[in-house]
Each structure stands twice: as structure tokens, then as C-alpha cells.
XYZ file of C-alpha atoms in Angstrom:
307
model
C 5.593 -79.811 -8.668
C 5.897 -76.208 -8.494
C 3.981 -73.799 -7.208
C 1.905 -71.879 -9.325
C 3.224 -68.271 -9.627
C 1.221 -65.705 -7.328
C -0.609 -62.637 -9.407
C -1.187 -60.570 -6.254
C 0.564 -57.045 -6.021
C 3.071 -56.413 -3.308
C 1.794 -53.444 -1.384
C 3.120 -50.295 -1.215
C 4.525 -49.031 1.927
C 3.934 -45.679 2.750
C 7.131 -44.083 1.605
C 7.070 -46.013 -1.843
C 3.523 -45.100 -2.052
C 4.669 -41.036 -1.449
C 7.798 -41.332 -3.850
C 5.206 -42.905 -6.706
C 2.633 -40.465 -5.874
C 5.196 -37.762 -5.929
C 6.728 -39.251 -9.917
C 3.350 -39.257 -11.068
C 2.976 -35.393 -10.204
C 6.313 -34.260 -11.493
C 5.063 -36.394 -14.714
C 2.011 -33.787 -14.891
C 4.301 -30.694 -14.310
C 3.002 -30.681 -10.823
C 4.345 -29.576 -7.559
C 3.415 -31.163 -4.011
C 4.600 -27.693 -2.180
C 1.845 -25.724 -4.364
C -0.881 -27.315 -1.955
C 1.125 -24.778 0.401
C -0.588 -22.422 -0.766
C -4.377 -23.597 -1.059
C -5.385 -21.985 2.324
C -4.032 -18.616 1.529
C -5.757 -19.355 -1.687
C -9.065 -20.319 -0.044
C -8.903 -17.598 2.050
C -8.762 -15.065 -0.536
C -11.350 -16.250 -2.677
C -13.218 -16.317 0.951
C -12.731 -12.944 2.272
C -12.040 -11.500 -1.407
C -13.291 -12.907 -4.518
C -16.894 -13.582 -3.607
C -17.702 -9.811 -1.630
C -15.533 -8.018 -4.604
C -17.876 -10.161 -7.099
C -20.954 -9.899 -5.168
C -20.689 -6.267 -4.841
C -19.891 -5.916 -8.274
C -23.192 -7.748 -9.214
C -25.176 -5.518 -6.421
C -24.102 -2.259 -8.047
C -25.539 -3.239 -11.232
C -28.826 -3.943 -9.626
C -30.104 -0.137 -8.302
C -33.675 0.294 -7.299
C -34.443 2.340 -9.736
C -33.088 3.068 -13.166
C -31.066 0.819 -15.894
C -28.253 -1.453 -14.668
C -25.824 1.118 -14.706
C -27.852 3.932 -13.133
C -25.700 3.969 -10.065
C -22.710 5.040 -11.830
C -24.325 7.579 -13.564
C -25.553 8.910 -10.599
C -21.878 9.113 -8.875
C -20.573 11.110 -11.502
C -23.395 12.921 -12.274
C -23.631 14.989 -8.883
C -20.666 17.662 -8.242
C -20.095 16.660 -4.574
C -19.677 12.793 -5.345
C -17.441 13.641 -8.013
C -15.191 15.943 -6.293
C -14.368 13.143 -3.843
C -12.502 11.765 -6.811
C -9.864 14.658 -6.413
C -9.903 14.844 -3.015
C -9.252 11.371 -2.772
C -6.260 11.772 -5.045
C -5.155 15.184 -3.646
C -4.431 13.107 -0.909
C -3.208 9.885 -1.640
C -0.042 11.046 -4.167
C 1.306 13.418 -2.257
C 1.082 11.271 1.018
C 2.742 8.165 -0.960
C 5.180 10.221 -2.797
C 5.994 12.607 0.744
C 6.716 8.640 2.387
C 8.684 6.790 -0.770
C 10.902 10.390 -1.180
C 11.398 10.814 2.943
C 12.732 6.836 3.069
C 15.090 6.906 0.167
C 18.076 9.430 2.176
C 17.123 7.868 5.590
C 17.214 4.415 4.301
C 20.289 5.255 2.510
C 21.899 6.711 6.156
C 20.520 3.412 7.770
C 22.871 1.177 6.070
C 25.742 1.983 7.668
C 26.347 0.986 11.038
C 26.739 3.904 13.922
C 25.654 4.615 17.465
C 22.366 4.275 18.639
C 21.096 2.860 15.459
C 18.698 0.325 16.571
C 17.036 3.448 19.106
C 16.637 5.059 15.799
C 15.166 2.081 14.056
C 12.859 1.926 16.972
C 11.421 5.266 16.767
C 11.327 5.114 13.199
C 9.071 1.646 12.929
C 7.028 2.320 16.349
C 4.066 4.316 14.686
C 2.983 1.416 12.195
C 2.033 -0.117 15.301
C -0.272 1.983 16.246
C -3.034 1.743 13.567
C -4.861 4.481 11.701
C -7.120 5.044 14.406
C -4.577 5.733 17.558
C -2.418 7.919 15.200
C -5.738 10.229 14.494
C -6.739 10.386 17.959
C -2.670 11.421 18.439
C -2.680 14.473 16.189
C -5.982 15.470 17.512
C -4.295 15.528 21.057
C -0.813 17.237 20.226
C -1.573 19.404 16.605
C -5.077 20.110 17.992
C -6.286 23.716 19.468
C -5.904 22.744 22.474
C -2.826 20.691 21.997
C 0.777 20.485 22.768
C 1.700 21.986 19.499
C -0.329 25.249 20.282
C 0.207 25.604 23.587
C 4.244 25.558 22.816
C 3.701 28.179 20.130
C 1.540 30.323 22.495
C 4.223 30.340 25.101
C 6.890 30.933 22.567
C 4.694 33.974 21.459
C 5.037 32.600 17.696
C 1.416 32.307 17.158
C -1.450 34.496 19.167
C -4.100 32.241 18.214
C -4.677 28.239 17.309
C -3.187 27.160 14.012
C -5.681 25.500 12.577
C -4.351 21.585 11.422
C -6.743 19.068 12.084
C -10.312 18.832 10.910
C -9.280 19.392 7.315
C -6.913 18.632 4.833
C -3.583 19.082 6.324
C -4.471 16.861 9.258
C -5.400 13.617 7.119
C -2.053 14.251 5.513
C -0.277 14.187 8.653
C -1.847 11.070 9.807
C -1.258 9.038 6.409
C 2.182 9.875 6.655
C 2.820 9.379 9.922
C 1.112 6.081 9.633
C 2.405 5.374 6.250
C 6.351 6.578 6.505
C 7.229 3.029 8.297
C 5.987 1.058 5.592
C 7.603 2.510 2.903
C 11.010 2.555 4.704
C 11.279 -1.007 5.386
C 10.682 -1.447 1.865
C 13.006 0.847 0.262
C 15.320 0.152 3.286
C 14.561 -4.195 2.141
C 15.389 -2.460 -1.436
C 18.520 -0.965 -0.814
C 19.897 -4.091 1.203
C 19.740 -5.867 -2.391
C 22.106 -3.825 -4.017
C 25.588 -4.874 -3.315
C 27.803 -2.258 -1.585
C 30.245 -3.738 -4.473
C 29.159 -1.130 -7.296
C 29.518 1.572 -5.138
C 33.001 0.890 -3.917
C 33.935 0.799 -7.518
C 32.317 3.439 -9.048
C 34.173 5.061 -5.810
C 37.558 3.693 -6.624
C 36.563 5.341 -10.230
C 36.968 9.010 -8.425
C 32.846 8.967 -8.219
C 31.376 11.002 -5.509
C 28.649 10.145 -3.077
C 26.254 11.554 -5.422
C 27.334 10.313 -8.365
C 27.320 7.136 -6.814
C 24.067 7.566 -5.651
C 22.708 9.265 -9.013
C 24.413 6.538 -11.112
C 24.665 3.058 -9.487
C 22.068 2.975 -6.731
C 19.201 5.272 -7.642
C 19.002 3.176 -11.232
C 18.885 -0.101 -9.683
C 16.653 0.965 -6.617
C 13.958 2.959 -8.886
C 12.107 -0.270 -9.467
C 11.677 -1.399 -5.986
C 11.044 2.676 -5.501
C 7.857 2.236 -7.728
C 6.536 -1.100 -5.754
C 6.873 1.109 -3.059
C 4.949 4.042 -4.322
C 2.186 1.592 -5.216
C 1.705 -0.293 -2.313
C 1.838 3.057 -0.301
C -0.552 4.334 -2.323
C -3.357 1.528 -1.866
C -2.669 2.600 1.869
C -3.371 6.261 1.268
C -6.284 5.725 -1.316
C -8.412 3.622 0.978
C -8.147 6.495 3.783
C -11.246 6.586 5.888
C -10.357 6.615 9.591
C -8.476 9.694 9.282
C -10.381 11.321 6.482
C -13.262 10.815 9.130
C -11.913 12.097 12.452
C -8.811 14.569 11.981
C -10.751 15.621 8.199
C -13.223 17.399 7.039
C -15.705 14.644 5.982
C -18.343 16.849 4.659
C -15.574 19.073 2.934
C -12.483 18.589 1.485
C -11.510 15.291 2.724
C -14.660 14.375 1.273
C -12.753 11.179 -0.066
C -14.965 7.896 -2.350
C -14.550 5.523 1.006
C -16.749 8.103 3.303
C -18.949 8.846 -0.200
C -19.545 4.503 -0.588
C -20.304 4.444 3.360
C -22.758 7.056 3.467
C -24.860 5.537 0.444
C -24.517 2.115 2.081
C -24.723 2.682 5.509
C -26.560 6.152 6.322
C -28.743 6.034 3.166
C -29.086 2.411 2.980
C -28.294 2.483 -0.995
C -26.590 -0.561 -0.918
C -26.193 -0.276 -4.841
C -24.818 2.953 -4.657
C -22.333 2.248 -2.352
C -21.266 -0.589 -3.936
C -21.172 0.996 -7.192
C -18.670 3.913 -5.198
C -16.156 1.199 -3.940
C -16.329 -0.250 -7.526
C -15.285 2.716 -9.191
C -12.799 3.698 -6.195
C -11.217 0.143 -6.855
C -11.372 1.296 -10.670
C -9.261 4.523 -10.109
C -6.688 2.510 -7.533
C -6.253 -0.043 -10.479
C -5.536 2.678 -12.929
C -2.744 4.211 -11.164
C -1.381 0.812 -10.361
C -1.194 -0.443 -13.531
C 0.173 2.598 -14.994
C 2.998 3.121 -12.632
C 3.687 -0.879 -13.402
C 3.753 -0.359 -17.015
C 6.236 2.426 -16.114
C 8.390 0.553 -14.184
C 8.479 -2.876 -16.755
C 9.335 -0.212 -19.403
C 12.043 0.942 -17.196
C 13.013 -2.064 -16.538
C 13.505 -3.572 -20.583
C 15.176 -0.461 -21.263
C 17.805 -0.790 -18.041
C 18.611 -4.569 -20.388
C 18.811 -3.058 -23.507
C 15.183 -5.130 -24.269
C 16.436 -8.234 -23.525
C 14.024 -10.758 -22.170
């Protein structure tokens, strides 16, 4: 006789059990590295996603007034409003002063020369430092009684105390002195990319250094120069720490961060302030997704519109 044939299912070990598992995925257009990136995705809906919606829903909920009185009453009081162009009046010229400074010293930093890394150093040292040690910097050195003062006193340049912090000049001093190392590493990252290739030829061509730079690297670096611009800016736009202590709060660095903490925090108007920080992440957006429009437009023409 023989014996009957067994029905039961060999098991699967654990690496047949991974490859079939892994088969059945690529079947559904699936990737097993994507679960990579559930905690960072966790984590942003976390510490993102539910306070950006939940103060979205709080500033249409004021204590008084329709659903969208809060917004009417930001821009329907002079002061509030003017923090609109003081917040701006401060965060383009700060992000375009740190994209323009990086381009010719990145540029310089390619090559190799003496005492490059020292430079490097110096150059990367104050994004260490935070917003917060930089202000209390410039209040020490650029203040009345600082180093800067005292040297120009001496030097008989100035008989009294130029006046740079506690207003506008000195929140522009700290956001780009706090904002310069960021944008050089990226424009420095950006200028790595471009092969020193196209600028031997276009040398070999009888191009000078400026052409060269006006007509092979500029071109191809102006994209990366707008990324640059925009993530600088988000830096600059959010100012508060500096705005605060080296600024004129109640003046002209009157900025929307210090306008949404007051009506949350000193006036307890917690739909007010979140209806501030709404519209401050309104006006960010805008300028972001202009200057990317820009730069895709830029881009399609650079390929003659080809996808």
C-alpha cells in the first residue's frame, strides 16, 4: 500500500517568509524601506499637523464676534497691521544680505589654499550659537557701552554712542549673523554640484572668470540660489528672540510673532493669537510659493520646456 499523500503546508522559514512578504509588496507597488520613514512621519503629524490644525480651528472660535472676527480684528487696527511690514522689512533683506554674501565666498571656498579649514571654522561657528547667545553678543560688543563704541570713542570717530541695538538695525545684525552660516553651506553644497568641467571649457573657449561665472555657474546655481533664499527666509520671518531683545518690540521691530504672543500670552486671547500665527504662516507661504513658481519657471525654460 501506499501512503496516502499528506495535505499539510510546509512552513515557511523566516527568510522565505520575508522574500514572499517582500513579492507580495513589490506586487502592490510597495516599498519595505518607506516604513523608514513612518517615525519622522509620526512625528510630524505629532509635533505639527495636530497644533497647526488645532490652532487653525481655535482662531475661528473668538469670544466674541463671527468666526472670522479675529482676522478682522488683526487687520483692522494700524499697529497689528504694520507688523506685517516690519516683519517683511526685515526678513528680505536679511535672507537676500545672507544668499548674496555666500555666493563670492562660497565661490572662493572651492579652491583649496592655506588656512582654509580656520576659515571654514570661523565662518560656520556662529550657527552654533542660537538666536539667543548671538542677541545677547551684539548687545555686549555693538551696544553703548560696548566694544564697538568704546573703540570709536578712543579713535575719536564718534563723540557719542552710535545707536545699533534696540531697533531695527540690531535685529538685522543678529539674523544675519545667525543666518549667514546656513545659507553658505547651502550655496557652498550648491556649488559642489556643478562640475568644475564647464568651467574649464568655457575657459579653454577664451571665457573669463566672469563670464564663466555669469554664463555657466550662476545659470545652473540660481535654482539651488532660490531654495536658499527660501529656507533663509522662514529663518528670518519667524524672528522673535532678536526682534525681542536687541529690537524695538513696541516699535519698529514690531514683527506678527511678538503681535501672536502678546494676544496669546499677555492678553490671554488665545484666538487672536492663533489667528496672528495663521495669517503669519499665510504671508510665509505666499512668498514661498511664489519664489518656487519662479524658480520651476526658470527651470522649464533652462530645458527648452521639456519635461
Amino acid at each position: 500500500m501506499t501512503s496516502p499523500v499528506s495535505t499539510t503546508a510546509t512552513p515557511l522559514t523566516g527568510g522565505t517568509a520575508r522574500t514572499a512578504l517582500r513579492h507580495r509588496l513589490a506586487e502592490r507597488g510597495l516599498d519595505r524601506t518607506l516604513l523608514l520613514v513612518l517615525p519622522g512621519a509620526l512625528a510630524v503629524i505629532l509635533l505639527f499637523c495636530y497644533p497647526f490644525l488645532y490652532g487653525l480651528q481655535l482662531s475661528f472660535q473668538p469670544a466674541k464676534g463671527g468666526f472670522l472676527s479675529s482676522y478682522v480684528q488683526f487687520f483692522a487696527e494700524p499697529f497689528s497691521r504694520k507688523s506685517v511690514w516690519a516683519t517683511f522689512s526685515l526678513a528680505i533683506p536679511a535672507a537676500v544680505i545672507n544668499v548674496g554674501a555666500s555666493v563670492p565666498i562660497a565661490y572662493r571656498m572651492r579652491r583649496e589654499f592655506r588656512g582654509k579649514r580656520l576659515l571654514l571654522a570661523l565662518l560656520v561657528v556662529p550657527i552654533t550659537l542660537g538666536t539667543v547667545l548671538t542677541a545677547e553678543g551684539i548687545l555686549e560688543f555693538y551696544g553703548p557701552a560696548g566694544w564697538f563704541n568704546r573703540t570709536l570713542h578712543l579713535l575719536g570717530l564718534a563723540s557719542s554712542p552710535v545707536k545699533l541695538t534696540m531697533n531695527y538695525t540690531g535685529v538685522l545684525l543678529s539674523l544675519i549673523i545667525s543666518g549667514f552660516p546656513f545659507a553658505y553651506l547651502l550655496t557652498h553644497s550648491y556649488l559642489s554640484g556643478i562640475h568644475p568641467s564647464l568651467e574649464k571649457a568655457a575657459s579653454t573657449l577664451g571665457a573669463g572668470w566672469w563670464q564663466r561665472f555669469r554664463y555657466v555657474t550662476f545659470p545652473l546655481l540660481l535654482p539651488g540660489l532660490m531654495t536658499t533664499f527660501c529656507l533663509t527666509f522662514v529663518m528670518t520671518f519667524a524672528v522673535f528672540p532678536s526682534a525681542m531683545m536687541v529690537g524695538d518690540p513696541n516699535g519698529s521691530t514690531h514683527v506678527i510673532s511678538i503681535e501672536a504672543y502678546q494676544a496669546a500670552l499677555e492678553r490671554f486671547d488665545y484666538s487672536q493669537g492663533c489667528a496672528d500665527a495663521m495669517i503669519m504662516t499665510g504671508l510665509m507661504l505666499a512668498v514661498i510659493g511664489s519664489v518656487t513658481a519662479l524658480r520651476s519657471r526658470l527651470y522649464r525654460g533652462s530645458t527648452g520646456g521639456k519635461g
